[in-house]
Amino acid sequence: MKKLLAIMSILSFLNGCKEVKNPQKEDTQTVALEVVKKEVPFVWEGANIYFLLTDRFNVGNPNKGVQFGQSEETAVLRGFEGGDIQGITQKIEEGYFTDLGINAIWFTPIVEQVHGATDEGTGNTYAYHGYWAKDWTAIDPNFGTRKDLEKLVKAAHSKGIRILLDVVLNHTGPVTDMDPVWPEEWVRTGPKCEFTTYENTTACTLVDNLPDILTESDEAVELPDALLAKWKDEGRLSQELDELQLFFERTGYPRAPRFYIIKWLTDYINDFGVDGFRVDTVKHVNEESWSDLYREASYAFETWKKKHPDQVLDDNPFYMVGEVYNYGITGGREFDFGDKKVDFFNYGFKSLINFDLKTDAQKDYETIFKKYSRLLNTKLKGKSVLNYLTSHDDGNPFDKERKNSIYAANVLLLTPGASQVYYGDETARSLVIEGTEGDATLRSFMNWEELDSLPNIQNIHKHWQKLGQFRSNHPAIGAGKHKRLAKSPYVFSRTYMDGDYKDKVVVGLNLPKGKKSLTVKGFFGDGTKLYDTYSETEVTVAKGKVELDNDFDIALLELLE
């Protein structure tokens, strides 16, 4: 007897609605639609975060053109491709992220970038990626406008989706013919980092020609003449100076480089109500700076909430996740510099990006899930990690040739912790682009045409949607405790509790096609009605088991409301 499911995904905290067949009838008659409004709390520890390159995801405003005369020929995939903030908003409004079970979006920095091109051995390159800041107070017109960002945040919040801004405190953009070096009171231009000690990882430049902000300094500095002249030309010099005066009067901070940038970064919270920061190059900055950033970000977030009580999604505090390159969950809380260990979780970070999963993914499901559940409920309890399998700057990702996209979805979306879906993971976007140098091969434009036309891509996408929605509807998947219920076929449970809220689910993987029996004994009692959201089937527990008959090798079981 076929069962039908209708899911209404208005907000991430609505579990949707189910339309099921009358179990007493064998014909196609259906009972009335039963709308089930089950509030699901948003939990950062189990968030499903979508990460995209602003310039490479979707073109919302094709008429804006390339700005600042940035029309020189570049190496392959090292110029602007036209993606923008409006393009992200379009996909939010279309429901693309909701259908994928995404409840937070992180996109690459949108502050104004250096105008000139640079060639550091990988071919002529513009700052399409957003990590080469020229003016932290302005949005780069290649990406959009302040109005665009305001609309994006409101559109996301209307669908229960949080917004993470990608922020850089570590360095300016490179020096080019159009972009002079910042004053020596602000930056160092050497030595180049060696990554063997704390000192030669923090007090150095990441690469040649990437001036490093003196974030450790408490010495007051004047604003660069070039920045003052720019603000004057744009007619906002007085406004910027007045705002800085108020900031330093309120905080009592010295006018040191990091505090200027912290003010500029937290303005995006004050002005737009963004929910969190993804922080770039964390280990290259003295850790106290991150405490400073988090303190001001939290102040800005709480201030924004008080001013906009009707727009507040929940009482979650401001969220910061850090990129400590090569940090892995296996090491627990600390990152080892060689001569010093630092626990960045003590400096404002709720979560760190986990570089271990792409290696752990080579192991069997139970080994991965058991390890992550244990660590997140012991050494990392109260904190979290952001798991990923592919990213914008990891040249050795899991499944680079996209041969195992279904398995990748199972690992990424079912492993305890938060998940980072890199744009195109869900559509098998190629990570091997002919003619590219370095990380450009990871950053092709989103493969919308393939999603629209290729059945195999559509099938992969549908699988990511089903797992993503199940994950979004069940905090137990990412933030709960894992327990294996049966080895063969492989069945496990996840349980999450917070106050009066309790979430329980069962998942089966590597299941046989056709008739299958899943053990749920000791977790769901006999007579319990469950719903397999993958096959859209209602089942009842009998003798400690549930029976399914379909061609899927996966089952996602939830309590039938």
XYZ file of C-alpha atoms in Angstrom:
561
model
C 0.000 0.000 0.000
C 1.498 3.239 -1.110
C 1.817 6.141 1.329
C 1.962 9.828 0.364
C 3.842 12.556 2.136
C 3.249 16.284 1.741
C 5.890 18.402 3.427
C 5.229 22.025 4.099
C 8.629 23.682 4.748
C 7.636 27.222 5.697
C 10.136 27.531 8.533
C 12.926 25.267 9.601
C 11.189 24.843 12.962
C 8.020 23.429 11.372
C 8.130 19.682 10.920
C 5.714 19.969 8.027
C 2.586 18.014 7.354
C 1.866 14.414 6.397
C -0.839 12.971 4.194
C -1.143 9.230 4.785
C -3.361 6.488 3.406
C -6.104 5.081 5.546
C -4.475 1.860 6.773
C -7.867 0.080 6.606
C -8.285 0.672 2.861
C -6.388 -0.757 -0.077
C -7.582 1.742 -2.671
C -6.150 5.193 -3.381
C -8.580 7.050 -1.143
C -6.729 9.270 1.353
C -7.760 10.669 4.664
C -7.852 14.418 5.261
C -4.546 16.238 5.414
C -3.231 16.246 8.974
C -1.145 19.330 9.618
C 1.479 18.757 12.270
C 3.147 21.853 13.645
C 5.968 20.607 15.780
C 8.352 23.298 16.886
C 11.937 22.259 16.382
C 14.529 24.339 18.226
C 17.454 25.602 16.183
C 20.688 24.220 17.629
C 24.032 25.488 16.321
C 25.707 22.242 17.442
C 23.676 20.403 14.809
C 23.243 23.130 12.188
C 23.197 22.346 8.480
C 25.277 25.192 7.025
C 25.574 25.918 3.305
C 28.856 27.525 2.243
C 29.130 29.304 -1.092
C 31.397 31.687 -2.964
C 29.333 34.827 -3.476
C 30.807 35.351 -6.959
C 30.291 31.744 -8.060
C 26.790 30.790 -6.924
C 24.073 32.672 -8.781
C 23.768 35.899 -10.803
C 20.930 38.012 -9.456
C 21.774 41.295 -11.180
C 23.283 40.634 -14.630
C 23.308 44.352 -15.438
C 25.817 45.477 -12.816
C 28.886 44.526 -14.875
C 32.435 44.385 -13.560
C 33.459 47.320 -11.360
C 36.637 49.407 -10.989
C 37.813 48.643 -14.525
C 38.624 45.067 -13.531
C 38.642 43.776 -17.074
C 42.186 42.541 -17.571
C 42.466 38.959 -18.736
C 42.924 36.548 -15.840
C 43.984 32.965 -15.419
C 41.197 30.363 -15.580
C 38.521 30.993 -12.916
C 40.497 33.861 -11.347
C 38.293 36.763 -12.390
C 34.772 37.856 -11.506
C 32.019 35.560 -12.786
C 29.033 37.710 -11.782
C 27.559 35.922 -8.777
C 26.157 38.333 -6.205
C 24.109 38.912 -3.060
C 20.907 39.234 -5.091
C 21.579 35.812 -6.557
C 21.732 34.252 -3.092
C 18.505 35.998 -2.118
C 16.773 34.662 -5.235
C 17.583 31.101 -4.228
C 16.446 31.748 -0.648
C 13.109 33.069 -1.897
C 12.721 30.174 -4.351
C 13.065 27.743 -1.452
C 16.257 26.138 -2.739
C 17.921 26.134 0.678
C 14.749 25.160 2.547
C 14.248 22.166 0.244
C 17.852 21.185 0.948
C 17.299 21.307 4.707
C 19.712 24.207 5.114
C 19.192 26.329 8.229
C 22.253 28.607 7.976
C 24.132 30.133 5.037
C 27.756 31.238 5.038
C 29.056 33.121 2.024
C 32.504 34.515 1.263
C 33.353 38.090 2.372
C 31.489 40.896 0.650
C 33.487 43.904 1.904
C 35.159 46.066 -0.732
C 38.163 44.305 -2.212
C 41.433 45.567 -3.667
C 40.815 46.954 -7.119
C 43.957 45.804 -8.880
C 44.967 42.377 -10.133
C 47.902 40.412 -8.808
C 49.914 37.460 -10.060
C 51.480 35.361 -7.320
C 52.511 32.501 -9.572
C 49.010 31.246 -10.329
C 48.119 33.686 -13.082
C 46.461 37.099 -13.088
C 43.908 37.203 -10.281
C 41.248 39.612 -9.035
C 39.761 39.476 -5.546
C 36.643 37.587 -6.663
C 36.892 35.390 -3.540
C 36.456 38.238 -1.044
C 39.490 37.628 1.173
C 41.506 40.692 0.077
C 39.929 43.608 1.932
C 40.517 47.198 0.886
C 37.755 48.892 2.908
C 35.931 46.946 5.633
C 33.257 49.667 5.876
C 31.957 49.220 2.312
C 30.346 46.407 0.360
C 32.088 45.619 -2.908
C 29.804 46.658 -5.801
C 30.832 43.495 -7.652
C 28.821 41.651 -4.985
C 26.009 44.151 -4.440
C 24.850 46.896 -2.118
C 23.865 47.434 1.504
C 20.216 47.245 0.428
C 20.929 43.878 -1.147
C 22.429 42.575 2.085
C 19.517 43.913 4.124
C 17.057 42.129 1.832
C 19.067 38.898 1.960
C 19.114 38.756 5.769
C 15.384 39.493 5.994
C 14.573 36.873 3.340
C 16.674 34.265 5.131
C 15.187 35.035 8.541
C 11.669 34.816 7.122
C 12.423 31.176 6.336
C 14.182 30.420 9.615
C 17.634 30.493 8.000
C 20.551 32.109 9.857
C 23.229 34.171 8.099
C 26.965 33.855 8.755
C 29.293 36.537 7.439
C 32.811 35.462 6.536
C 35.201 37.913 8.229
C 38.921 38.605 7.937
C 40.854 40.335 10.733
C 44.249 38.883 9.872
C 45.317 40.746 6.750
C 44.543 43.373 4.130
C 44.508 42.656 0.435
C 47.772 42.489 -1.509
C 49.565 45.553 -2.777
C 48.800 46.320 -6.435
C 49.202 49.248 -8.807
C 45.784 50.441 -7.621
C 46.107 49.486 -3.948
C 48.953 50.891 -1.835
C 50.282 49.147 1.252
C 48.720 50.191 4.565
C 50.974 52.229 6.918
C 53.665 50.321 8.815
C 51.880 51.146 12.074
C 49.047 48.961 10.798
C 50.732 46.054 9.023
C 53.868 43.982 8.728
C 55.019 42.864 5.301
C 57.325 40.108 6.535
C 58.635 37.651 7.475
C 56.666 34.951 5.690
C 55.066 32.387 8.027
C 56.913 29.113 8.592
C 54.188 27.353 10.637
C 56.584 25.591 13.032
C 56.107 27.715 16.161
C 53.472 30.007 17.646
C 55.588 33.075 16.829
C 56.273 32.202 13.202
C 52.596 31.367 12.669
C 51.103 34.553 14.149
C 53.692 37.354 13.715
C 54.199 36.873 9.977
C 52.552 37.130 6.583
C 50.606 34.160 5.263
C 52.167 34.518 1.839
C 54.292 37.092 0.067
C 52.501 40.381 -0.582
C 49.657 39.851 1.883
C 50.255 42.515 4.568
C 49.549 41.177 8.052
C 47.525 43.331 10.463
C 49.386 44.034 13.729
C 46.563 42.466 15.719
C 48.748 41.978 18.805
C 49.488 45.696 19.110
C 47.767 48.022 21.602
C 49.454 51.119 20.180
C 47.093 53.804 18.920
C 47.354 54.497 15.188
C 45.952 57.080 12.803
C 43.670 56.101 9.954
C 45.486 55.634 6.624
C 45.458 58.720 4.399
C 44.242 56.626 1.463
C 41.196 55.460 3.444
C 40.391 58.987 4.628
C 40.624 60.276 1.071
C 38.367 57.486 -0.154
C 35.714 58.231 2.453
C 35.913 61.937 1.604
C 35.391 61.234 -2.103
C 32.393 59.072 -1.228
C 30.889 61.781 0.992
C 30.934 59.828 4.234
C 34.118 60.970 5.997
C 32.333 62.783 8.833
C 29.937 59.910 9.444
C 32.726 57.321 9.677
C 34.830 59.491 11.988
C 31.868 60.247 14.241
C 30.996 56.567 14.532
C 34.580 55.682 15.421
C 34.619 58.375 18.076
C 31.470 56.959 19.681
C 32.843 53.402 19.514
C 36.119 54.225 21.235
C 34.382 56.399 23.826
C 31.961 53.598 24.689
C 34.521 50.793 24.839
C 37.614 52.574 26.125
C 39.755 50.539 23.736
C 42.983 52.031 22.419
C 42.816 53.045 18.768
C 44.914 50.027 17.822
C 44.508 48.367 14.394
C 42.409 45.408 15.532
C 39.846 47.577 17.303
C 39.183 49.660 14.209
C 38.519 46.504 12.203
C 36.425 44.955 14.990
C 34.244 48.071 14.948
C 33.853 47.854 11.185
C 33.032 44.126 11.227
C 30.490 44.355 14.031
C 28.705 47.182 12.229
C 27.214 44.487 9.961
C 25.588 42.970 13.049
C 24.372 46.349 14.282
C 22.960 47.284 10.909
C 21.586 44.002 9.540
C 21.220 41.516 12.393
C 23.467 38.808 10.968
C 23.536 35.787 13.261
C 27.180 34.804 13.287
C 30.686 35.044 11.885
C 32.789 32.460 10.147
C 36.253 33.717 11.078
C 39.128 33.339 8.618
C 42.780 32.462 9.421
C 42.195 32.122 13.166
C 45.537 30.577 14.113
C 47.445 33.450 12.483
C 46.112 35.991 14.973
C 46.902 36.189 18.674
C 43.962 34.507 20.385
C 43.077 37.441 22.649
C 41.952 39.328 19.552
C 39.179 36.785 19.044
C 37.886 37.397 22.550
C 37.772 41.102 21.682
C 35.868 40.384 18.470
C 33.379 38.093 20.195
C 32.747 40.567 23.015
C 31.856 43.342 20.580
C 29.932 41.027 18.258
C 27.811 39.802 21.163
C 27.174 43.384 22.294
C 26.120 44.333 18.764
C 23.847 41.285 18.445
C 22.053 41.924 21.716
C 21.694 45.604 20.838
C 20.190 44.716 17.457
C 17.734 42.305 19.113
C 16.535 45.004 21.506
C 15.982 47.400 18.606
C 14.203 44.774 16.462
C 12.239 42.540 18.850
C 9.793 41.540 16.097
C 12.667 40.141 13.980
C 14.396 38.027 16.638
C 14.417 34.340 15.699
C 15.278 32.884 19.112
C 17.464 33.428 22.163
C 20.607 31.842 20.711
C 23.677 34.019 21.390
C 25.891 35.311 18.591
C 27.718 32.421 16.919
C 31.366 32.290 15.894
C 32.974 29.385 14.060
C 36.688 29.549 13.389
C 38.937 28.307 10.611
C 42.001 27.051 12.476
C 43.647 25.461 9.467
C 44.333 21.748 10.092
C 42.484 21.653 13.419
C 40.867 18.254 13.865
C 38.326 16.897 16.316
C 40.685 14.012 17.162
C 42.903 16.426 19.095
C 40.076 17.570 21.343
C 39.921 21.254 22.218
C 43.524 22.335 21.704
C 45.502 23.235 18.600
C 49.219 22.467 18.754
C 51.546 25.111 17.266
C 54.611 22.966 17.984
C 55.874 24.939 20.966
C 52.508 26.025 22.370
C 48.951 24.722 22.538
C 45.937 27.007 22.347
C 42.305 26.205 23.150
C 40.521 28.566 20.767
C 37.171 27.512 22.220
C 38.109 29.678 25.214
C 38.346 32.784 23.021
C 34.820 33.258 21.704
C 34.406 30.278 19.414
C 31.396 28.016 19.750
C 32.771 25.813 16.993
C 35.843 25.179 14.850
C 35.979 23.809 11.332
C 36.966 20.148 11.557
C 39.620 19.062 9.066
C 39.464 15.395 10.142
C 36.226 14.238 8.541
C 37.571 14.129 4.989
C 40.020 11.469 6.243
C 37.626 9.790 8.658
C 35.189 9.406 5.761
C 37.342 6.554 4.466
C 36.210 4.480 7.477
C 32.923 2.669 8.099
C 29.869 4.545 9.343
C 29.877 3.217 12.893
C 33.549 4.027 13.464
C 32.934 7.636 12.383
C 29.656 8.174 14.212
C 30.768 6.566 17.478
C 34.006 8.573 17.576
C 32.321 11.924 16.931
C 29.490 11.298 19.382
C 31.960 10.341 22.097
C 34.220 13.378 21.604
C 31.361 15.864 21.317
C 29.830 14.553 24.524
C 33.095 14.472 26.512
C 36.086 16.673 25.594
C 33.999 19.046 23.468
C 30.775 19.020 25.473
C 29.052 22.391 25.194
C 31.013 23.191 22.029
C 30.917 21.759 18.524
C 32.767 21.247 15.268
C 31.785 22.134 11.716
C 32.362 19.060 9.555
C 33.128 19.264 5.843
C 34.238 17.008 3.005
C 35.023 19.652 0.358
C 35.801 23.363 0.571
C 37.144 26.367 -1.304
C 40.778 25.969 -0.267
C 41.328 22.285 0.507
C 43.139 20.841 -2.481
C 42.781 17.303 -1.143
C 39.055 16.953 -0.477
C 37.139 13.729 -0.036
C 35.967 12.287 -3.372
C 37.465 14.991 -5.571
C 36.207 13.253 -8.702
C 32.645 13.117 -7.345
C 32.285 9.347 -7.681
C 30.620 8.826 -4.289
C 28.186 11.715 -3.848
C 25.536 9.551 -2.171
C 27.973 8.151 0.358
C 29.388 11.645 0.911
C 25.898 12.897 1.774
C 25.387 10.048 4.245
C 28.687 10.749 6.002
C 28.462 14.540 6.066
C 24.805 14.877 7.002
C 24.624 12.015 9.508
C 27.905 12.536 11.384
C 27.468 14.202 14.800
C 28.387 17.889 14.782
C 27.371 20.715 12.467
C 27.635 20.110 8.720
C 29.106 22.334 6.026
C 27.608 21.685 2.611
C 29.961 23.303 0.106
C 28.019 24.637 -2.872
C 27.734 21.888 -5.460
C 28.264 19.005 -3.038
C 24.575 18.330 -3.569
C 24.870 18.480 -7.376
C 28.260 16.770 -7.848
C 29.747 20.013 -9.187
C 33.138 19.173 -10.649
C 36.218 19.915 -8.551
C 38.586 19.144 -11.421
C 38.487 21.978 -13.952
C 40.864 21.855 -16.914
C 43.354 24.721 -17.140
C 43.071 25.888 -13.534
C 45.937 26.504 -11.132
C 45.715 25.912 -7.390
C 42.433 26.345 -5.555
C 40.668 27.852 -8.588
C 39.723 24.318 -9.611
C 37.521 24.102 -6.498
C 35.660 27.304 -7.345
C 33.792 26.832 -10.610
C 30.375 28.391 -11.100
C 27.459 26.469 -9.615
C 26.288 23.803 -12.076
C 22.646 24.834 -12.342
C 22.396 23.646 -15.960
C 23.409 20.113 -14.997
C 20.887 20.095 -12.163
C 18.169 21.159 -14.592
C 18.998 18.596 -17.263
C 20.846 15.500 -15.994
C 18.794 12.749 -14.276
C 21.780 11.368 -12.340
C 22.513 14.824 -10.897
C 18.834 15.232 -10.043
C 18.853 11.884 -8.211
C 21.919 12.897 -6.202
C 20.283 16.235 -5.408
C 17.084 14.530 -4.239
C 19.102 12.338 -1.860
C 20.816 15.395 -0.345
C 17.410 17.050 0.017
C 15.899 14.108 1.875
C 18.826 13.771 4.275
C 19.119 17.525 4.723
C 15.457 17.987 5.590
C 15.563 15.078 8.029
C 18.640 16.564 9.665
C 17.075 20.029 9.850
C 13.894 18.640 11.404
C 15.813 16.588 13.972
C 18.499 18.175 16.185
C 19.223 14.654 17.398
C 21.128 13.921 14.183
C 23.840 16.550 14.658
C 23.567 17.431 18.344
C 22.318 14.184 19.854
C 23.901 11.049 21.279
C 24.598 8.132 18.970
C 23.970 4.480 19.704
C 24.188 1.462 17.418
C 21.064 -0.714 17.577
C 22.098 -3.413 15.106
C 25.200 -4.292 13.147
C 23.611 -5.998 10.135
C 21.652 -4.443 8.685
C 23.232 -1.359 10.215
C 20.757 0.553 12.387
C 21.483 3.342 14.876
C 19.607 5.800 17.048
C 20.155 9.423 17.981
C 18.679 11.137 21.016
C 18.686 14.832 21.871
C 17.269 16.381 25.039
C 17.116 19.997 26.144
C 14.748 20.841 28.980
C 11.291 19.620 28.034
C 12.255 19.044 24.410
C 13.199 15.526 23.352
C 14.017 14.261 19.875
C 14.455 10.585 18.981
C 15.208 9.111 15.564
C 16.435 5.863 14.042
C 18.461 5.550 10.833
C 19.282 2.470 8.774
C 22.140 2.395 6.254
C 23.482 -0.242 3.850
C 20.069 -1.881 3.896
C 19.144 -4.684 1.476
C 16.825 -3.860 -1.399
C 13.317 -5.261 -1.183
C 12.018 -6.557 2.129
C 14.055 -5.498 5.160
C 13.726 -5.677 8.917
C 15.195 -2.940 11.126
C 15.844 -3.530 14.809
C 14.575 -0.764 17.105
C 14.255 -2.840 20.265
C 14.979 -0.914 23.449
C 14.494 2.406 21.687
C 10.961 2.389 20.276
C 8.408 0.160 21.959
C 6.028 -2.248 20.230
C 3.003 -0.479 18.821
C 4.878 2.783 18.222
C 3.947 4.344 14.894
C 6.944 5.580 12.907
C 7.371 7.294 9.587
C 10.208 6.563 7.161
C 10.722 9.951 5.563
C 12.982 8.493 2.882
C 10.458 6.082 1.360
C 7.440 8.047 2.670
C 6.042 5.026 4.491
C 4.185 4.614 7.772
C 5.233 1.615 9.863
C 4.428 0.166 13.287
C 6.959 -1.398 15.637
C 6.266 -5.097 16.266
C 8.465 -7.505 18.201
C 11.165 -4.828 18.439
C 11.383 -4.356 14.679
C 9.919 -2.440 11.761
C 9.407 -3.928 8.325
C 9.961 -2.076 5.063
C 9.698 -3.187 1.452
C 11.319 -0.846 -1.068
C 14.385 -0.462 -3.269
C 16.159 2.026 -0.979
C 19.234 1.113 1.062
C 18.481 3.803 3.650
C 15.696 4.499 6.129
C 15.083 7.683 8.143
C 12.619 6.882 10.917
C 10.821 9.485 13.032
C 7.875 9.316 15.391
C 4.589 9.684 13.533
C 2.724 12.554 15.136
